Amino acid sequence: MYTYQVYPPPQGTLLPAQQRRQQNPMRASHYFMPTLREAPAEAELPSHRLLLRGGFIRKLAAGVYTYLPLGWRVIRKIEQIVREESDRIGGIELFMPALVPQELLDETGRSGLDILFRLKDRHQRPFTLGFTHEEVITDIIRHAVSSYRQMPLLLYQIQTKFRDEPRPRGGVIRAREFIMYDGYSFDADADALETMYQKLREAYIRMFQRMGLPTLIVDAEAGAIGGGSNEEFMIIASGGEDRVLQCDKSGYAANAERCELPDPKLTPPPIEGVPPAEKVATPNARTVEEVCAFLNTTPDRLVKTLLMRVDGKPVAALVRGDRELNPYKLMHALHGESVEMLDAETIQRLTGAPVGFAGPVGLPADLPLYADYELRGLQDFITGANEADAHLIHVCWGRDFPEPIWADLRVAQAGDPSPRHPEGILQEVRGIEVGHIFQLGTKYSQAMGALFTDAEGNQHPIIMGCYGLGVSRCMAAVVEAHHDEDGIRFPITVAPFEVILILVNPEDASQRAAAEQLYESLQAHGVEVLYDDRDERSGVKFKDADLIGIPIQVVVGRAVQDGQVEVRLRTDKTPDKLPLETAAAQIAERVRAMKAAYQPK
Ligand code: ATP
Ligand code: MG
């Protein structure tokens, strides 16, 4: 049975709850804002705790959240900002299905991704839940766009995405069901894509400014897709998952996955006098620390040998013992499109030893050997011996094994030299990625046959860009950037309400009358006001007001006797007294001025 009520109700007979709500749209006494005294222990990030406690979100399952009414109002404001700024640069909104036939992802080789939620319809046909929509939009475009005259084109949607994240975290920061803005651009040549990309970049800067989110734009790793420019918008937060490196002398900033390092052009130390390489037993010592402890040396005298597979072919990579290999750098050095660790079996076959004992001496001659730039300045080092429980000491490249191909291979870290300024040093901060803009090129159009005809009648794959922004993640990012020990401090542009009107003593007739009147006139002035008329102690109301973070607090209390109300900001509690008669107009003016401060020039 789907319905058990007569609907609509006969004219004039509203159910009691409906009636209440119609009369009292934004009275806290009838609103739905279930706050919590305490957030669950699992909530580590301030934004997660505050959004739970303030009654903005509620968890249904790991990484699956309801947006409660307050949270939903924030989401809708963020959406609206994103929509307006996209429309401003000529974007056109559409809405694609969340149900995506698996065969569409087969066309680009993405149907096997771990991140996908999968399901079958009643005929056993496989579907996925949309995790991003490149394939869906490209399918539309290949049937609808055939001429250069139909471009440039920018289509976007704001929609729920599904990703079976291995580690959902931080509430809506990394959820398994989340709201994303995703835009896709279609152009006929690389210059047009560049122009489009710059427009999106500008639009993103404006979006985040309007949300009150201070972002840092960083170079990002394109991974397998390659293509042109590719940048992420980060907010700096100590609880962020992304490591960001920033040059202290130039504007360069990059995700650690991407961050380049300059070639230090080191001079190789002389090898005359270095004793011949010698095998030493290192029983049970596998890790760098264990080997160092055993041989009484330091990790910078060790060279790690990592066996990887790039585009299906094995390759060996050397980095210093105290460094990490950046697999993407290795992939780029080989102009490859995919990279992974070699499996244990292949490692055993290539080195003759179990995993953990590989070394560069005696590897198959046809196995490409790459080494990080830094190792050019190192000789007489320690490596694995391609034999269980053994290492080689006094190893020299160019003597004991052929000179490798030098490349930038290691993960950058704080203190490393900047790739963009001769005296620059990289600093590390933590970031939360709120947006990502990406020149895709022809990866999807080529795979899916989305072609257009140019002015001369020749066919080419369409040149694409894609632009993602985490709408629901932004709500958390805003809280991460704007809070104190008492609660959230929303920028007025994304606050659930602009003003909270606090009636201190509901029993007091003059206070109540003044508050009711102010509530009406604020609404008449177009102010979004939440009226806390609850029958609660004033202390509770003040605490809740601070917790939910509405930027302007209007207090109707004892001062009413002198015809006054108190106005204060969530960020600056110094009260300002306003005469009751003009309060609504003055507050409305203040709201306008505060909003204008977020408006880009
Ligand atoms: P991440 O590296 O954080 O997993 P991603 O690079 O895979 O994200 P994109 O495909 O670039 O994400 O998605 C565009 C935007 O969507 C991101 O910049 C981020 O703001 C948001 N987003 C991505 N994954 C999630 C998630 N699991 N929960 C909430 N927002 C997300
Ligand atoms: Mg991304």
XYZ file of C-alpha atoms and ligand atoms in Angstrom:
633
model
C 0.000 0.000 0.000
C 1.458 3.326 -1.013
C -0.961 5.799 0.555
C -3.295 5.556 3.449
C -4.353 9.174 3.699
C -6.797 11.026 1.542
C -4.663 13.499 -0.300
C -4.947 16.395 -0.813
C -6.938 17.054 2.339
C -10.368 18.588 1.705
C -10.064 22.353 1.292
C -9.658 24.286 4.466
C -8.741 21.280 6.558
C -5.034 21.352 7.193
C -3.592 18.726 9.436
C -2.411 20.285 12.696
C 1.292 19.978 11.936
C 0.851 21.467 8.480
C -1.113 24.302 9.937
C 1.563 25.026 12.481
C 4.262 25.043 9.882
C 2.380 27.273 7.503
C 1.966 29.852 10.192
C 5.440 29.424 11.630
C 7.855 28.802 8.844
C 11.057 29.549 10.737
C 10.217 29.408 14.390
C 12.646 27.243 16.278
C 9.728 25.957 18.362
C 8.330 24.298 15.248
C 11.439 23.866 13.167
C 13.357 20.601 12.947
C 16.863 21.086 14.302
C 17.845 18.139 16.439
C 21.121 19.250 18.002
C 23.308 16.846 19.956
C 24.971 17.504 23.262
C 27.971 15.491 22.213
C 29.317 14.273 18.915
C 30.285 10.601 18.625
C 33.923 9.866 19.403
C 34.602 8.809 15.809
C 34.185 12.433 14.708
C 37.757 13.704 14.724
C 37.577 16.756 12.517
C 35.998 19.917 13.970
C 33.676 20.215 10.967
C 32.425 16.681 11.428
C 31.747 17.219 15.135
C 30.073 20.569 14.689
C 27.877 19.532 11.775
C 26.674 16.522 13.760
C 26.166 18.452 16.989
C 24.498 21.405 15.284
C 21.938 19.158 13.615
C 23.132 19.735 10.043
C 23.812 16.127 9.109
C 22.877 12.712 10.431
C 24.681 9.470 9.683
C 22.736 6.594 8.207
C 25.664 4.292 7.423
C 29.417 4.701 6.951
C 29.842 7.582 4.503
C 26.088 7.960 4.018
C 24.435 11.052 5.471
C 21.115 12.829 5.615
C 21.244 16.588 5.245
C 18.919 17.768 7.986
C 16.978 20.996 7.331
C 19.748 23.345 8.502
C 22.368 21.450 6.493
C 20.133 21.301 3.447
C 19.738 25.086 3.493
C 23.549 25.421 3.463
C 23.849 22.931 0.607
C 21.233 24.797 -1.422
C 23.113 28.065 -0.973
C 26.390 26.513 -2.083
C 24.612 24.967 -5.073
C 23.135 28.309 -6.010
C 26.502 30.059 -5.925
C 28.020 27.340 -8.091
C 25.073 27.497 -10.488
C 25.160 31.274 -10.834
C 28.881 31.387 -11.493
C 28.637 28.589 -14.064
C 25.779 30.295 -15.833
C 27.756 33.525 -15.795
C 30.424 31.972 -18.049
C 27.892 30.388 -20.370
C 27.469 26.997 -18.680
C 24.225 25.144 -19.377
C 22.697 22.998 -16.656
C 21.374 19.507 -17.229
C 20.795 16.486 -15.019
C 22.133 13.032 -15.807
C 21.033 9.683 -14.366
C 22.677 8.154 -11.324
C 22.045 4.714 -12.880
C 24.762 4.111 -15.439
C 24.885 0.947 -17.575
C 28.155 -0.819 -16.957
C 28.764 -1.333 -20.681
C 29.260 2.413 -21.082
C 32.204 2.279 -18.689
C 33.558 -0.741 -20.582
C 34.190 1.618 -23.489
C 36.791 3.584 -21.527
C 38.065 0.694 -19.438
C 36.693 2.097 -16.186
C 34.082 -0.556 -15.445
C 36.474 -2.502 -13.211
C 37.273 0.335 -10.772
C 37.081 -0.603 -7.089
C 35.319 2.631 -6.286
C 32.177 1.650 -8.213
C 28.916 0.644 -6.616
C 27.405 -2.059 -8.777
C 23.947 -3.493 -9.117
C 21.842 -5.513 -11.513
C 18.374 -4.877 -12.832
C 15.663 -7.558 -12.895
C 17.046 -8.878 -16.193
C 20.494 -9.246 -14.648
C 21.860 -6.351 -16.668
C 24.794 -4.763 -14.829
C 24.588 -1.140 -13.762
C 26.798 1.129 -11.716
C 25.856 4.147 -9.661
C 27.409 7.235 -11.253
C 30.729 8.136 -9.642
C 31.490 10.873 -12.211
C 29.886 11.304 -15.606
C 32.503 11.590 -18.360
C 31.150 8.526 -20.155
C 27.511 9.558 -19.878
C 28.106 13.079 -21.176
C 30.425 11.831 -23.930
C 27.729 9.399 -25.006
C 25.264 12.276 -25.296
C 27.745 14.435 -27.162
C 28.832 11.798 -29.676
C 25.241 11.559 -30.853
C 24.475 15.267 -30.705
C 27.610 17.196 -31.684
C 29.213 16.672 -35.053
C 30.459 20.069 -36.199
C 32.950 22.624 -34.931
C 30.079 25.106 -35.203
C 28.351 23.500 -32.216
C 31.280 24.352 -29.939
C 32.485 25.666 -27.529
C 30.016 23.995 -25.198
C 29.964 23.806 -21.418
C 27.420 21.507 -19.766
C 27.135 20.948 -16.052
C 25.030 19.325 -13.395
C 24.716 19.299 -9.627
C 23.973 15.754 -8.631
C 24.488 12.923 -6.199
C 27.573 10.791 -6.783
C 28.346 7.348 -5.432
C 31.823 6.059 -4.639
C 32.607 3.035 -2.547
C 35.480 4.855 -0.840
C 37.898 2.555 1.014
C 37.990 5.005 3.930
C 34.957 7.232 4.308
C 36.039 9.958 6.672
C 35.243 13.291 8.228
C 31.475 13.039 7.799
C 30.567 14.600 4.464
C 34.205 15.383 3.616
C 34.760 11.900 2.245
C 31.402 10.232 1.912
C 30.225 7.340 -0.213
C 27.171 9.249 -1.390
C 27.826 12.960 -1.895
C 26.743 15.965 -3.885
C 29.044 17.132 -6.626
C 29.033 19.821 -9.251
C 30.446 18.364 -12.448
C 30.999 20.361 -15.594
C 32.240 19.147 -18.970
C 33.526 21.271 -21.818
C 33.782 20.496 -25.522
C 36.054 22.363 -27.888
C 37.469 22.082 -31.367
C 41.091 22.944 -30.619
C 43.610 23.219 -27.820
C 43.508 27.015 -27.707
C 39.758 26.989 -27.282
C 40.109 24.483 -24.451
C 42.696 26.716 -22.789
C 40.310 29.684 -23.003
C 37.489 27.579 -21.582
C 39.719 26.277 -18.791
C 40.743 29.791 -17.785
C 37.075 30.804 -17.644
C 36.308 27.890 -15.352
C 39.337 28.679 -13.234
C 38.099 32.251 -12.825
C 34.574 31.017 -12.073
C 35.922 28.655 -9.388
C 37.883 31.488 -7.784
C 34.654 33.495 -7.643
C 32.620 30.543 -6.294
C 34.991 29.934 -3.403
C 35.282 33.626 -2.654
C 31.493 33.861 -2.445
C 31.425 30.876 -0.081
C 34.032 32.520 2.109
C 36.460 29.687 1.409
C 40.112 30.750 1.189
C 41.560 28.365 -1.396
C 44.999 27.619 -2.682
C 45.301 26.512 -6.313
C 47.778 23.676 -6.688
C 49.182 21.630 -9.566
C 47.657 18.169 -9.457
C 48.624 14.755 -10.718
C 46.669 13.697 -13.781
C 47.471 10.032 -13.262
C 46.530 7.888 -16.217
C 44.583 10.557 -18.047
C 47.461 12.872 -18.812
C 46.355 15.903 -20.787
C 47.075 19.586 -20.204
C 46.625 21.806 -17.154
C 45.158 20.163 -14.144
C 44.717 22.024 -10.880
C 43.086 21.439 -7.543
C 41.526 23.996 -5.242
C 42.556 23.280 -1.673
C 41.547 24.736 1.602
C 44.351 24.602 4.109
C 43.310 22.647 7.187
C 45.417 20.664 9.623
C 42.992 17.737 9.351
C 43.166 17.616 5.545
C 44.153 14.408 3.784
C 46.155 15.968 0.973
C 49.772 16.976 1.388
C 50.469 20.244 -0.354
C 53.911 21.713 -1.011
C 54.354 25.419 -1.430
C 57.423 27.321 -2.587
C 58.277 30.112 -0.153
C 59.675 32.349 -2.891
C 57.408 31.846 -5.906
C 53.702 31.165 -6.275
C 54.312 27.491 -6.998
C 52.163 25.053 -5.049
C 51.485 21.431 -5.856
C 49.899 18.333 -4.474
C 52.664 16.107 -3.071
C 51.500 13.455 -5.567
C 52.570 15.838 -8.277
C 55.209 18.194 -6.882
C 58.256 18.359 -9.131
C 61.792 18.606 -7.841
C 64.674 20.222 -9.716
C 67.679 18.256 -10.895
C 70.346 19.171 -8.319
C 72.992 18.384 -10.947
C 75.180 16.649 -8.390
C 78.770 15.775 -9.193
C 79.414 12.056 -8.804
C 81.935 11.380 -6.041
C 85.138 9.627 -7.153
C 85.038 5.848 -6.969
C 88.796 5.235 -6.885
C 89.554 3.708 -3.551
C 86.028 2.418 -2.958
C 86.475 -1.242 -1.997
C 84.855 -3.815 -4.285
C 81.185 -4.546 -3.683
C 80.846 -7.173 -1.001
C 77.950 -9.365 0.035
C 77.057 -9.346 3.724
C 74.507 -11.457 5.529
C 71.589 -9.465 6.951
C 69.348 -12.131 8.486
C 65.745 -10.989 9.110
C 66.547 -7.429 8.096
C 64.110 -6.295 5.441
C 63.104 -2.732 6.122
C 65.483 0.184 5.712
C 65.504 0.683 9.487
C 66.302 -2.966 10.168
C 69.129 -3.019 7.624
C 70.569 0.257 8.979
C 70.460 -1.037 12.523
C 72.126 -4.261 11.477
C 74.883 -2.610 9.416
C 75.214 0.327 11.776
C 74.624 2.961 9.118
C 72.066 5.620 8.165
C 69.242 5.417 5.596
C 70.897 7.975 3.309
C 73.692 5.418 2.660
C 71.123 2.903 1.421
C 69.574 2.684 -2.029
C 66.126 1.154 -2.378
C 65.262 -0.790 -5.513
C 61.579 -0.760 -6.419
C 60.244 -3.062 -9.060
C 57.295 -1.593 -10.848
C 55.187 -2.168 -13.916
C 54.577 0.725 -16.303
C 52.077 0.069 -19.089
C 52.446 -3.629 -18.386
C 56.259 -3.699 -18.634
C 58.579 -4.252 -15.659
C 61.018 -1.494 -14.735
C 63.348 -0.944 -11.783
C 63.566 2.374 -9.940
C 66.199 3.469 -7.429
C 65.712 6.034 -4.670
C 67.695 6.791 -1.538
C 66.770 4.769 1.550
C 65.188 7.738 3.307
C 63.077 8.751 0.261
C 59.824 7.531 -1.245
C 59.357 6.678 -4.885
C 56.594 8.702 -6.535
C 55.179 6.100 -8.924
C 53.530 8.755 -11.118
C 56.924 10.353 -11.717
C 58.261 7.010 -12.865
C 55.266 6.615 -15.141
C 55.841 10.073 -16.635
C 59.571 9.390 -17.064
C 58.584 6.439 -19.253
C 55.766 8.397 -20.955
C 53.457 5.706 -19.674
C 49.772 5.676 -18.856
C 49.609 3.278 -15.935
C 51.851 2.234 -13.091
C 51.652 -0.405 -10.389
C 53.913 -2.454 -8.129
C 55.154 -5.685 -9.606
C 53.639 -8.831 -8.148
C 55.746 -11.042 -5.878
C 56.006 -13.804 -8.449
C 57.449 -11.573 -11.167
C 59.845 -10.018 -8.655
C 61.090 -13.473 -7.721
C 61.556 -14.351 -11.393
C 63.433 -11.125 -12.233
C 65.654 -10.921 -9.153
C 65.841 -14.496 -8.013
C 64.928 -13.350 -4.520
C 61.757 -12.847 -2.528
C 60.234 -9.358 -2.204
C 62.347 -7.013 -0.100
C 65.867 -7.975 -1.242
C 66.036 -6.508 -4.745
C 69.124 -4.596 -5.786
C 70.500 -3.102 -9.012
C 73.503 -5.440 -9.326
C 72.829 -8.429 -11.575
C 69.354 -7.479 -12.768
C 68.386 -8.681 -16.273
C 70.148 -6.481 -18.834
C 66.914 -5.668 -20.644
C 65.150 -4.415 -17.512
C 65.051 -0.604 -17.748
C 66.772 0.964 -14.760
C 65.829 4.457 -13.575
C 67.290 6.349 -10.644
C 66.414 9.532 -8.852
C 68.617 12.553 -9.654
C 69.880 12.585 -6.102
C 71.720 9.301 -6.520
C 74.067 10.828 -9.058
C 75.817 12.343 -6.038
C 76.096 9.047 -4.171
C 78.560 6.176 -4.509
C 79.719 3.467 -2.119
C 76.211 2.673 -0.960
C 74.257 -0.352 0.288
C 71.685 -2.211 -1.793
C 69.749 -5.441 -1.723
C 71.737 -8.411 -3.078
C 68.912 -10.092 -5.035
C 69.227 -12.869 -2.481
C 67.240 -13.501 0.693
C 68.826 -12.161 3.883
C 71.765 -10.513 2.130
C 72.850 -7.021 1.132
C 75.744 -5.602 -0.873
C 77.982 -2.932 0.542
C 80.407 -0.598 -1.298
C 78.166 -0.570 -4.375
C 78.927 2.001 -7.102
C 76.798 2.789 -10.149
C 78.751 2.758 -13.416
C 81.050 0.160 -11.884
C 78.930 -2.602 -10.368
C 75.902 -1.957 -12.549
C 75.332 0.241 -15.615
C 74.676 3.957 -15.152
C 70.892 4.257 -14.779
C 68.626 6.744 -16.514
C 68.425 9.801 -14.235
C 65.026 11.296 -13.512
C 62.966 13.160 -10.929
C 61.469 10.161 -9.142
C 61.105 10.833 -5.451
C 58.188 12.255 -3.483
C 58.827 15.894 -2.593
C 58.773 16.878 1.058
C 59.122 19.936 3.259
C 62.603 21.452 3.051
C 63.246 20.297 -0.520
C 64.362 22.891 -3.065
C 61.680 24.552 -5.154
C 61.414 23.578 -8.813
C 60.470 27.175 -9.672
C 62.870 29.436 -7.792
C 66.627 29.062 -7.301
C 66.456 29.966 -3.593
C 62.941 28.707 -2.930
C 62.328 26.018 -0.315
C 59.195 23.878 -0.221
C 56.941 24.118 2.828
C 54.320 21.503 3.575
C 50.718 22.160 4.574
C 47.673 19.924 4.755
C 44.764 20.551 2.453
C 41.206 19.487 1.696
C 40.506 19.310 -2.025
C 37.276 21.167 -2.718
C 37.533 21.441 -6.485
C 39.434 20.060 -9.411
C 39.674 21.435 -12.949
C 41.185 19.363 -15.644
C 42.092 19.628 -19.330
C 41.206 16.097 -20.352
C 42.101 16.332 -24.003
C 40.786 13.508 -26.166
C 41.040 10.519 -23.830
C 37.268 10.022 -23.600
C 36.235 11.354 -26.997
C 38.768 9.086 -28.676
C 37.781 5.978 -26.720
C 34.085 6.604 -27.294
C 34.193 7.983 -30.841
C 32.965 11.515 -30.119
C 34.143 13.187 -33.316
C 33.512 16.504 -35.008
C 34.141 17.875 -38.468
C 36.295 21.009 -38.806
C 35.864 23.850 -41.319
C 37.858 21.904 -43.900
C 35.706 18.831 -43.508
C 38.251 16.760 -41.551
C 37.205 14.669 -38.565
C 38.851 14.913 -35.117
C 38.058 13.766 -31.615
C 36.426 16.524 -29.541
C 38.735 18.183 -27.020
C 37.315 17.930 -23.533
C 37.755 19.419 -20.085
C 36.132 18.372 -16.841
C 35.498 20.387 -13.728
C 34.442 18.941 -10.377
C 33.484 20.648 -7.153
C 32.422 18.879 -3.986
C 29.251 20.693 -2.960
C 28.677 18.678 0.196
C 32.405 18.609 0.974
C 32.353 22.416 0.712
C 29.824 22.619 3.529
C 32.312 20.816 5.768
C 35.222 22.828 4.388
C 33.422 26.058 5.257
C 33.019 24.831 8.832
C 36.622 23.669 8.926
C 37.698 27.177 7.927
C 35.197 29.037 10.126
C 34.665 27.825 13.661
C 35.772 28.380 17.240
C 35.421 26.394 20.447
C 31.736 27.347 20.736
C 30.677 26.312 17.281
C 30.408 27.318 13.644
C 30.937 30.867 12.363
C 29.250 30.782 8.958
C 30.041 33.339 6.289
C 26.684 35.014 5.673
C 26.546 33.845 2.053
C 26.279 30.173 2.976
C 24.734 30.393 6.453
C 21.477 28.485 6.881
C 19.883 31.769 7.994
C 21.242 35.287 7.968
C 19.863 36.277 11.348
C 18.909 34.415 14.485
C 16.362 36.262 16.574
C 16.560 35.214 20.192
C 13.624 35.808 22.474
C 15.224 35.785 25.913
C 12.135 35.331 28.066
C 9.044 33.987 26.313
C 6.997 34.527 29.517
C 7.555 38.269 29.324
C 4.692 39.726 27.298
C 6.514 42.837 26.136
C 9.566 40.848 25.061
C 7.377 38.405 23.179
C 5.395 41.138 21.464
C 8.582 42.932 20.409
C 10.159 39.730 19.121
C 7.052 38.752 17.160
C 6.942 42.159 15.581
C 10.630 42.136 14.711
C 10.284 38.644 13.267
C 7.541 39.875 10.932
C 9.361 43.007 9.867
C 12.691 41.262 9.290
C 10.904 38.899 6.938
C 9.187 41.829 5.278
C 12.648 43.279 4.686
C 13.681 40.076 2.956
C 15.954 38.867 5.747
C 16.260 35.111 6.304
C 15.591 34.819 9.984
C 15.394 31.913 12.378
C 13.278 32.930 15.343
C 14.251 31.178 18.551
C 10.937 31.418 20.389
C 11.473 28.155 22.244
C 10.478 27.758 25.814
C 14.076 27.217 26.898
C 16.480 28.910 29.258
C 18.244 31.791 27.549
C 21.604 30.105 28.225
C 20.538 27.147 26.088
C 19.430 29.449 23.301
C 22.689 31.396 23.291
C 24.698 28.201 23.275
C 22.677 26.788 20.370
C 22.964 30.063 18.465
C 26.741 29.958 18.802
C 26.804 26.287 17.849
C 24.811 26.623 14.619
C 26.763 29.703 13.668
C 24.209 32.071 12.146
C 26.253 35.254 11.570
C 23.958 37.911 13.095
C 22.390 37.400 16.513
C 19.510 39.677 17.493
C 18.602 39.475 21.158
C 15.217 40.617 22.388
C 15.535 40.836 26.156
C 15.286 43.307 28.976
C 16.394 46.256 26.844
C 12.944 46.115 25.276
C 11.820 48.208 28.241
C 13.914 51.021 26.784
C 12.637 50.284 23.299
C 15.870 48.594 22.268
C 17.205 45.285 20.955
C 20.745 44.007 20.952
C 22.528 43.048 17.751
C 25.842 41.258 17.717
C 27.899 39.226 15.303
C 28.788 35.593 15.808
C 32.383 36.585 15.158
C 32.432 39.651 17.409
C 30.198 39.551 20.440
C 30.346 43.301 21.159
C 26.650 44.168 21.288
C 25.172 47.056 19.434
C 21.861 48.495 20.692
C 19.288 49.412 18.078
C 15.913 51.123 18.556
C 13.105 48.665 18.017
C 11.299 50.775 15.403
C 14.241 50.936 13.003
C 15.946 47.671 13.960
C 14.596 45.612 11.044
C 15.683 48.134 8.422
C 19.111 48.550 9.995
C 19.660 44.819 10.287
C 18.579 44.313 6.680
C 21.128 46.928 5.676
C 23.824 45.183 7.658
C 22.956 41.855 6.000
C 23.339 43.492 2.595
C 26.683 45.018 3.513
C 27.998 41.744 4.920
C 26.950 39.841 1.809
C 28.515 42.450 -0.454
C 31.882 41.800 1.185
C 31.886 38.299 -0.356
C 30.986 39.517 -3.813
C 33.947 39.328 -6.216
C 34.847 42.598 -7.923
P 39.859 12.606 -3.758
O 41.257 12.702 -4.307
O 39.603 13.512 -2.585
O 39.373 11.212 -3.556
P 39.016 12.879 -6.392
O 40.184 13.594 -6.926
O 38.800 11.464 -6.659
O 38.914 13.179 -4.845
P 37.276 14.209 -8.200
O 36.864 13.097 -9.063
O 38.264 15.194 -8.679
O 37.702 13.655 -6.777
O 35.939 14.903 -7.679
C 35.680 16.300 -7.752
C 35.417 16.857 -6.379
O 34.424 16.103 -5.688
C 36.618 16.817 -5.465
O 37.423 17.946 -5.680
C 35.980 16.817 -4.105
O 35.691 18.148 -3.712
C 34.680 16.083 -4.311
N 34.741 14.699 -3.826
C 35.438 13.667 -4.362
N 35.256 12.543 -3.670
C 34.414 12.858 -2.638
C 33.836 12.118 -1.565
N 34.083 10.827 -1.419
N 33.013 12.763 -0.712
C 32.745 14.083 -0.865
N 33.261 14.823 -1.854
C 34.082 14.237 -2.742
Mg 40.379 15.307 -7.810
